[in-house]
Coordinates of C-alpha atoms and ligand atoms in Angstrom, one line a residue:
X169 CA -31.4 -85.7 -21.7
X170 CA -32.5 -84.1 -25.5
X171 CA -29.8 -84.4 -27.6
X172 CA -29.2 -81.4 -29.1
X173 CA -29.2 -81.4 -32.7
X174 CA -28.6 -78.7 -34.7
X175 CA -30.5 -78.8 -38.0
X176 CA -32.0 -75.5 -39.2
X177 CA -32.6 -71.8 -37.6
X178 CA -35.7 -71.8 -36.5
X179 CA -36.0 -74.5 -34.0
X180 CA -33.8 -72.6 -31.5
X181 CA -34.6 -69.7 -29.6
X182 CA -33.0 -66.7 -29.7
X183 CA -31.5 -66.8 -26.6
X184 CA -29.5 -70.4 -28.0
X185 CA -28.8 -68.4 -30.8
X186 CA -27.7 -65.7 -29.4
X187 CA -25.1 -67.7 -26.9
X188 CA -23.4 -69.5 -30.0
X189 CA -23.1 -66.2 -31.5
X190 CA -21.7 -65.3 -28.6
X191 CA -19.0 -67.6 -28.1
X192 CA -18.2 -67.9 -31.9
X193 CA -17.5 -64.4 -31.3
X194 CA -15.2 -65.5 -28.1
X195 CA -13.9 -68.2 -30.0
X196 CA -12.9 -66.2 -32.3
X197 CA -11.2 -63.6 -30.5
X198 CA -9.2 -66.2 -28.5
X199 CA -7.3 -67.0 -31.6
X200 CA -6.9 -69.8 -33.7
X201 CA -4.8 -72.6 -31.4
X202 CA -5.6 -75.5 -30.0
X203 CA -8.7 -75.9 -27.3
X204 CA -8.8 -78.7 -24.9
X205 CA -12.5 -78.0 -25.2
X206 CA -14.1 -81.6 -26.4
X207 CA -11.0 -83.8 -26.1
X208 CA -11.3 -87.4 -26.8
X209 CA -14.3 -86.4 -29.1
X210 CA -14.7 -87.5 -32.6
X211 CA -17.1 -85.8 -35.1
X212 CA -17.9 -88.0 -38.6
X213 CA -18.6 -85.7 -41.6
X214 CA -20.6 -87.2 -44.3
X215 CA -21.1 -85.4 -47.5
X216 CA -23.6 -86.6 -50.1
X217 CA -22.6 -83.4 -52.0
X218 CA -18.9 -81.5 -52.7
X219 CA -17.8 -79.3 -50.4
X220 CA -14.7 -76.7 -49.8
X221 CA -15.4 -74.8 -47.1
X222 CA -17.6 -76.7 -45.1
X223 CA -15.6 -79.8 -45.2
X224 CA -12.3 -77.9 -44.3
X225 CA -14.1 -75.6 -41.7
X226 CA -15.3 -78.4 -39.7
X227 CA -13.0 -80.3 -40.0
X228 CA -10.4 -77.7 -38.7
X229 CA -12.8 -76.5 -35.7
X230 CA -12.9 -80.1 -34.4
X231 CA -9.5 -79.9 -34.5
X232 CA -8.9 -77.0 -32.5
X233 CA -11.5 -78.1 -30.4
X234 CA -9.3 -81.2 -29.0
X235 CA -11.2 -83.3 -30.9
X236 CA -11.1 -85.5 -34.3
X237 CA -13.0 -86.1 -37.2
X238 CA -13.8 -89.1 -39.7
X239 CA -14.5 -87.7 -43.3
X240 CA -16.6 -89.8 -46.1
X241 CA -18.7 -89.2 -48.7
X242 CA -21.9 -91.4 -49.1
X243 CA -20.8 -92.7 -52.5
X244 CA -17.7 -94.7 -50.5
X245 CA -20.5 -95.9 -47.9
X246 CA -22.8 -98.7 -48.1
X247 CA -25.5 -95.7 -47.8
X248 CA -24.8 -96.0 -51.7
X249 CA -25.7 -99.3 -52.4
X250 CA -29.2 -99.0 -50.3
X251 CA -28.0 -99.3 -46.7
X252 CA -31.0 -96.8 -44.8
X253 CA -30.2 -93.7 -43.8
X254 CA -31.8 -94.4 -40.6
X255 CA -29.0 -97.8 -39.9
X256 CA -26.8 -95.5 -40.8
X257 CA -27.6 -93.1 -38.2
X258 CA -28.1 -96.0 -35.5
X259 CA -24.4 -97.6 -36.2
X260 CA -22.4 -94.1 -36.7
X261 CA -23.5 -93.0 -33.5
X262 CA -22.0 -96.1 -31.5
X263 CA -19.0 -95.2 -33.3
X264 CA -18.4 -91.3 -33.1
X265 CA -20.2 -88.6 -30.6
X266 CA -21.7 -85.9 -33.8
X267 CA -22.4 -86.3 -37.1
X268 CA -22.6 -83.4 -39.4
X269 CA -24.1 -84.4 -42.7
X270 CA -24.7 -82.7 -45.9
X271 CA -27.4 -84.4 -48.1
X272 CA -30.4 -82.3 -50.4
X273 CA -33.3 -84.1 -48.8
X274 CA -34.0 -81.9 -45.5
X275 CA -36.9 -84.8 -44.6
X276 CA -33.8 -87.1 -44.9
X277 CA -31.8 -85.4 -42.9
X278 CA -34.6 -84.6 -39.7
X279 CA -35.6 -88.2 -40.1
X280 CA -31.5 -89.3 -39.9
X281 CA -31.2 -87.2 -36.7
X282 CA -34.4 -89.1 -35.3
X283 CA -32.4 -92.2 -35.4
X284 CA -29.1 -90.8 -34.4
X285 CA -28.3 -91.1 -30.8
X286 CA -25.7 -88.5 -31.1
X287 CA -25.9 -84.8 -31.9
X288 CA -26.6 -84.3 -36.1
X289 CA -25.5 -81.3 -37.3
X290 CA -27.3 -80.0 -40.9
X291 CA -23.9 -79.4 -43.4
X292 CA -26.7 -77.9 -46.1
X293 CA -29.7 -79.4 -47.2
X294 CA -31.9 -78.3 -50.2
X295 CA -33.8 -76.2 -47.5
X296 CA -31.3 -74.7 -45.1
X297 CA -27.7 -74.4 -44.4
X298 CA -27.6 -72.8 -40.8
X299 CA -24.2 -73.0 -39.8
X300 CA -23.2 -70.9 -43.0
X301 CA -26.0 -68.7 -41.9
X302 CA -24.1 -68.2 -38.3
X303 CA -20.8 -67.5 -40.0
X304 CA -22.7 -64.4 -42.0
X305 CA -24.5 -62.7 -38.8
X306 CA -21.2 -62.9 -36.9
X307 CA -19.1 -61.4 -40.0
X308 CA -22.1 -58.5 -40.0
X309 CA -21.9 -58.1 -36.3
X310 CA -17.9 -57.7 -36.3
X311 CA -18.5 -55.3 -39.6
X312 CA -21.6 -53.9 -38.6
X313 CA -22.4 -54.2 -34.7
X314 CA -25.4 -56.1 -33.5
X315 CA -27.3 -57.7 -36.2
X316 CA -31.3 -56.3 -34.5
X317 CA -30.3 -53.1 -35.6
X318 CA -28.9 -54.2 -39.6
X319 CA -31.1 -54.3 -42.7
X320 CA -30.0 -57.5 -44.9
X321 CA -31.0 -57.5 -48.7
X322 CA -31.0 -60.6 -50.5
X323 CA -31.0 -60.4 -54.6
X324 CA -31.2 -63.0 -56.7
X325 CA -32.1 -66.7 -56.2
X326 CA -34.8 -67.5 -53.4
X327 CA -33.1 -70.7 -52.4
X328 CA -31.6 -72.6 -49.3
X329 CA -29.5 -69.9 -48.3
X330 CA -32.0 -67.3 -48.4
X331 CA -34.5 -69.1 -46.9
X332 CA -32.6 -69.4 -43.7
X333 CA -31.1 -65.6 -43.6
X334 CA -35.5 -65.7 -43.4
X335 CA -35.5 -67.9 -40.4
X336 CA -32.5 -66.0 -38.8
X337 CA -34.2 -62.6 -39.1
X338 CA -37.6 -64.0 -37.5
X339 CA -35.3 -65.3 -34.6
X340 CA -33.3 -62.6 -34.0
X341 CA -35.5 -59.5 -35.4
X342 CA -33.5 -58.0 -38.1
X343 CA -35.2 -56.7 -41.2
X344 CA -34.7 -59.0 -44.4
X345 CA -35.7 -57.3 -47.8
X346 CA -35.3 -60.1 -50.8
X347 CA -35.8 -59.6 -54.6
X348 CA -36.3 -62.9 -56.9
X349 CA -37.7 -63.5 -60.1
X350 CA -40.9 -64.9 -59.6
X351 CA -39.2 -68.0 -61.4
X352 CA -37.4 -68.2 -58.3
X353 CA -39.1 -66.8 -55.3
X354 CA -38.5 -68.2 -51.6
X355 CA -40.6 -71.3 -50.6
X356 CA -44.1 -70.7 -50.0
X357 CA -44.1 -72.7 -46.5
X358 CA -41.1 -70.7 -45.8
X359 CA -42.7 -66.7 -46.4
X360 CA -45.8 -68.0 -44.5
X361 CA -44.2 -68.8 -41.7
X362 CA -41.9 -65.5 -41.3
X363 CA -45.3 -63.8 -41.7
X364 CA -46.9 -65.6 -39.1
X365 CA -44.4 -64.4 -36.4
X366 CA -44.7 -60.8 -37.5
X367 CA -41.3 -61.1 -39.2
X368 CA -39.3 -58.5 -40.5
X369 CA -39.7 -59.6 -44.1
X370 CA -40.3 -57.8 -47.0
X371 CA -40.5 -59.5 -50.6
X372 CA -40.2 -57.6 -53.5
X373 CA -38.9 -58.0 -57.2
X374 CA -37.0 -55.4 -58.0
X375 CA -33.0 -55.5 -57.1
X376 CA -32.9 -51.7 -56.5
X377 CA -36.0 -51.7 -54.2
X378 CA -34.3 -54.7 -52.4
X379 CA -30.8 -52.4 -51.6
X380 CA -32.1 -49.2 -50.5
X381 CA -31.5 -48.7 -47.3
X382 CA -29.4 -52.1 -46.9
X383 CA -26.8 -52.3 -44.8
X384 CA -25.6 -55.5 -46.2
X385 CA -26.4 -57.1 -50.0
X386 CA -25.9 -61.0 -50.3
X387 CA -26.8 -63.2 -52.8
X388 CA -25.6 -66.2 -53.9
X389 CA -25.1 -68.7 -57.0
X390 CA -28.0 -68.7 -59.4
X391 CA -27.6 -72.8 -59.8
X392 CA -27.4 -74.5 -56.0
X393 CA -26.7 -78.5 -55.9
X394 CA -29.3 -80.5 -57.0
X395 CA -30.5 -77.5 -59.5
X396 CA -30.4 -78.6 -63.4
X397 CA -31.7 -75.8 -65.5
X398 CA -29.0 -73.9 -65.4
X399 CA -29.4 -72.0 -68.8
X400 CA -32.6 -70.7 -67.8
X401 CA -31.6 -69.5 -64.8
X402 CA -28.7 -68.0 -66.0
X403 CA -31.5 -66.0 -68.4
X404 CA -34.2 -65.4 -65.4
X405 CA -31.5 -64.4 -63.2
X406 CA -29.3 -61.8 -65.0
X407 CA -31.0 -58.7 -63.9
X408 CA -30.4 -59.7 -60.6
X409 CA -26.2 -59.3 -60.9
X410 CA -24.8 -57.6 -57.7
X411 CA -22.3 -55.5 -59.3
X412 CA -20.8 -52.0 -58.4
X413 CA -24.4 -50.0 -59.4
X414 CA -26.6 -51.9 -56.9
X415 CA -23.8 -51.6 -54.2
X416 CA -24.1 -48.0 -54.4
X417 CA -27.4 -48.1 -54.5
X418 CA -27.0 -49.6 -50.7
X419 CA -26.5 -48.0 -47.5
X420 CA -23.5 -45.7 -47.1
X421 CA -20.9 -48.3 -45.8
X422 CA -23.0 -51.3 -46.7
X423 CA -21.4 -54.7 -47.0
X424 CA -21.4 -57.5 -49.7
X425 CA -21.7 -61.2 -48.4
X426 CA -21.7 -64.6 -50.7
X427 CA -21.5 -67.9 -49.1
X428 CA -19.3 -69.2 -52.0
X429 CA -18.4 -70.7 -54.0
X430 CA -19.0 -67.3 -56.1
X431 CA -19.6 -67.7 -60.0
X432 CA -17.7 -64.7 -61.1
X433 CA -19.7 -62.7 -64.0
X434 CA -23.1 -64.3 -63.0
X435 CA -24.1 -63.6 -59.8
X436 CA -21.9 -60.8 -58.7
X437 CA -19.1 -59.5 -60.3
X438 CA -15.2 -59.2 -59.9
X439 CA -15.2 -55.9 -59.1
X440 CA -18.0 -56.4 -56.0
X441 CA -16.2 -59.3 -54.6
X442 CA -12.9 -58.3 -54.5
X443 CA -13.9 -54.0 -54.0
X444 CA -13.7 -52.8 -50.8
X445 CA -17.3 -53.3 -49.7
X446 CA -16.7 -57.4 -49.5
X447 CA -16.8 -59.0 -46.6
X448 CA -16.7 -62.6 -48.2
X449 CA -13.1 -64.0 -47.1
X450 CA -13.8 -62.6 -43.7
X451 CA -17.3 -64.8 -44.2
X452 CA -15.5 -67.7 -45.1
X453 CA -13.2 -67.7 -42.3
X454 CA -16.4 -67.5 -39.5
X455 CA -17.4 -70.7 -40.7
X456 CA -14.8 -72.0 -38.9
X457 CA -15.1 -70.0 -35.4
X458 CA -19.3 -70.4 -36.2
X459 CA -19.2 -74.0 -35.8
X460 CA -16.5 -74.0 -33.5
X461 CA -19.6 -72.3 -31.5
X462 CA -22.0 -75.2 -32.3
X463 CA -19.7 -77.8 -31.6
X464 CA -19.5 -76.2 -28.1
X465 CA -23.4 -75.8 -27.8
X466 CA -24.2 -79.8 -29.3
X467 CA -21.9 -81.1 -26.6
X468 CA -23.2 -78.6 -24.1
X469 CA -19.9 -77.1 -23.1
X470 CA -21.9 -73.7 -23.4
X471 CA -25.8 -73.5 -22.5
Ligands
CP235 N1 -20.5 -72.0 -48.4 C1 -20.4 -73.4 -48.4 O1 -21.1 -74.1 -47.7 O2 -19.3 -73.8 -49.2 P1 -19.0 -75.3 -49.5 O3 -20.0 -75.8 -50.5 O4 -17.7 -75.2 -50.2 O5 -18.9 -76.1 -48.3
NVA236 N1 -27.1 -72.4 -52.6 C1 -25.9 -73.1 -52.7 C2 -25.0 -72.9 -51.6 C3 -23.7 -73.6 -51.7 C4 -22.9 -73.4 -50.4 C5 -26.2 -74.6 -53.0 O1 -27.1 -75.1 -52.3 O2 -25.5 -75.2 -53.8

């Protein structure tokens, strides 16, 4: 049987996305106590990177699941001192039943799953960071109603994030307007490919061209993890603040989103993220009933 990973966007259908939209929905609306859903079930979570909310989301949808976790970093593995990634893959899954990693190298992480015999879930990678990307669309859905019909405008830095909101709307057919520096645009690999499946997508460079219309506005930190210039993108990026003249520039009613963690002043300002328009505690909180949704789907309790 395929074991099913879950490691970016586009490799699922939207019928698979769909159904873990579904039940994150579900999940959600069951409340927050404990599931008998995966019991005896342990997940290991392996950061290369920091994390808040992933780490704690995960760690609390296992949890509730019925299952259990096993937390480490790579630095306190022998993954530090040269062990392969693909060993490492081969010996955690005769321990545990999924993995979700976080680590920048995407290749690293496909070719981790390759020698995992046990579901690999992708915690963020240089490229992608789906399961953040799940938590969003459901906390525009329970704003907004069904994403097909939304408009999502992306300003500011063309990076991981954005790049999957990209994959998401080529999956599930929403329209996805982004404005970057050129500095800073979206992979090319990554625009190509949206085109090629007559994607939604519109790429343009100015923030106020990038809002009209929008029903939601999201950016996100102008330096990700594994980014070292941040001085000059601090300069590039500036005219690219969300702050309270581009939201109301936006849709009547539009919403702001941010992954987190926000840098107050640069990318969006105080007044956006705590004003009425943000959605981005609610955000947070879905990354727990998200992958609450995609534990279900990697251990096939939903189809
Ligand atoms: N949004 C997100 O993934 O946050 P963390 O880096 O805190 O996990
Ligand atoms: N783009 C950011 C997201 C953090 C959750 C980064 O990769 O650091």
């Amino acid at each position: 049987m395929t074991i099913r990973h879950f490691l970016d966007i586009a490799s699922h259908s939207p019928a698979t996305l769909r159904a873990i939209l579904d039940e994150a929905h579900r999940l959600k609306a069951n409340g927050r106590g404990r599931l008998d859903l995966l019991p005896g079930r342990t997940l290991a979570m392996l950061f290369e990177q920091v994390s808040t909310r992933t780490r704690f989301s995960f760690d609390l949808a296992m949890r509730e699941l019925g299952g259990d976790t096993i937390i480490a970093s790579g630095g306190e593995m022998q993954l530090g001192r040269g062990e392969t990634l693909g060993d490492t893959a081969a010996v955690l899954s005769r321990y545990v039943d999924a993995i979700m990693i976080r680590m920048l190298d995407h290749e690293g992480l496909v070719a981790f799953a390759e020698e995992a015999s046990v579901p690999v879930i992708n915690g963020l990678t240089r490229r992608s960071h789906p399961c953040q990307i799940l938590a969003d669309i459901m906390t525009i859905e329970e704003r907004l109603g069904p994403i097909e019909a939304r408009t999502v405008a992306w300003v500011g830095d063309g990076n991981n994030v954005a790049a999957t909101f990209v994959e998401a709307a080529r999956r599930l057919g929403f329209r996805f307007k982004i404005a970057t520096p050129v500095e800073y645009d979206l992979a090319e690999d990554v625009v190509t490919a949206a085109k090629a499946d007559g994607s939604k997508l519109e790429v343009g460079r100015d923030p106020y061209w990038a809002v009209k219309d929008a029903d939601v506005v999201v950016t996100d930190t102008w330096t990700s993890m594994g980014d070292v210039d941040e001085d000059r993108r601090r300069s590039i990026l500036t005219p690219f603040r969300v702050d309270d003249a581009l939201m109301a520039a936006a849709a009547p009613g539009a919403i702001f989103l941010h992954c987190l963690p926000a840098h107050r002043g640069d990318e969006v300002t105080d007044s956006v993220m705590d004003g009425p328009q943000s959605a981005v505690f609610d955000e947070a909180e879905n990354r727990v009933h998200a992958q609450k949704a995609v534990l279900a789907w990697c251990f096939r309790a939903i189809d």
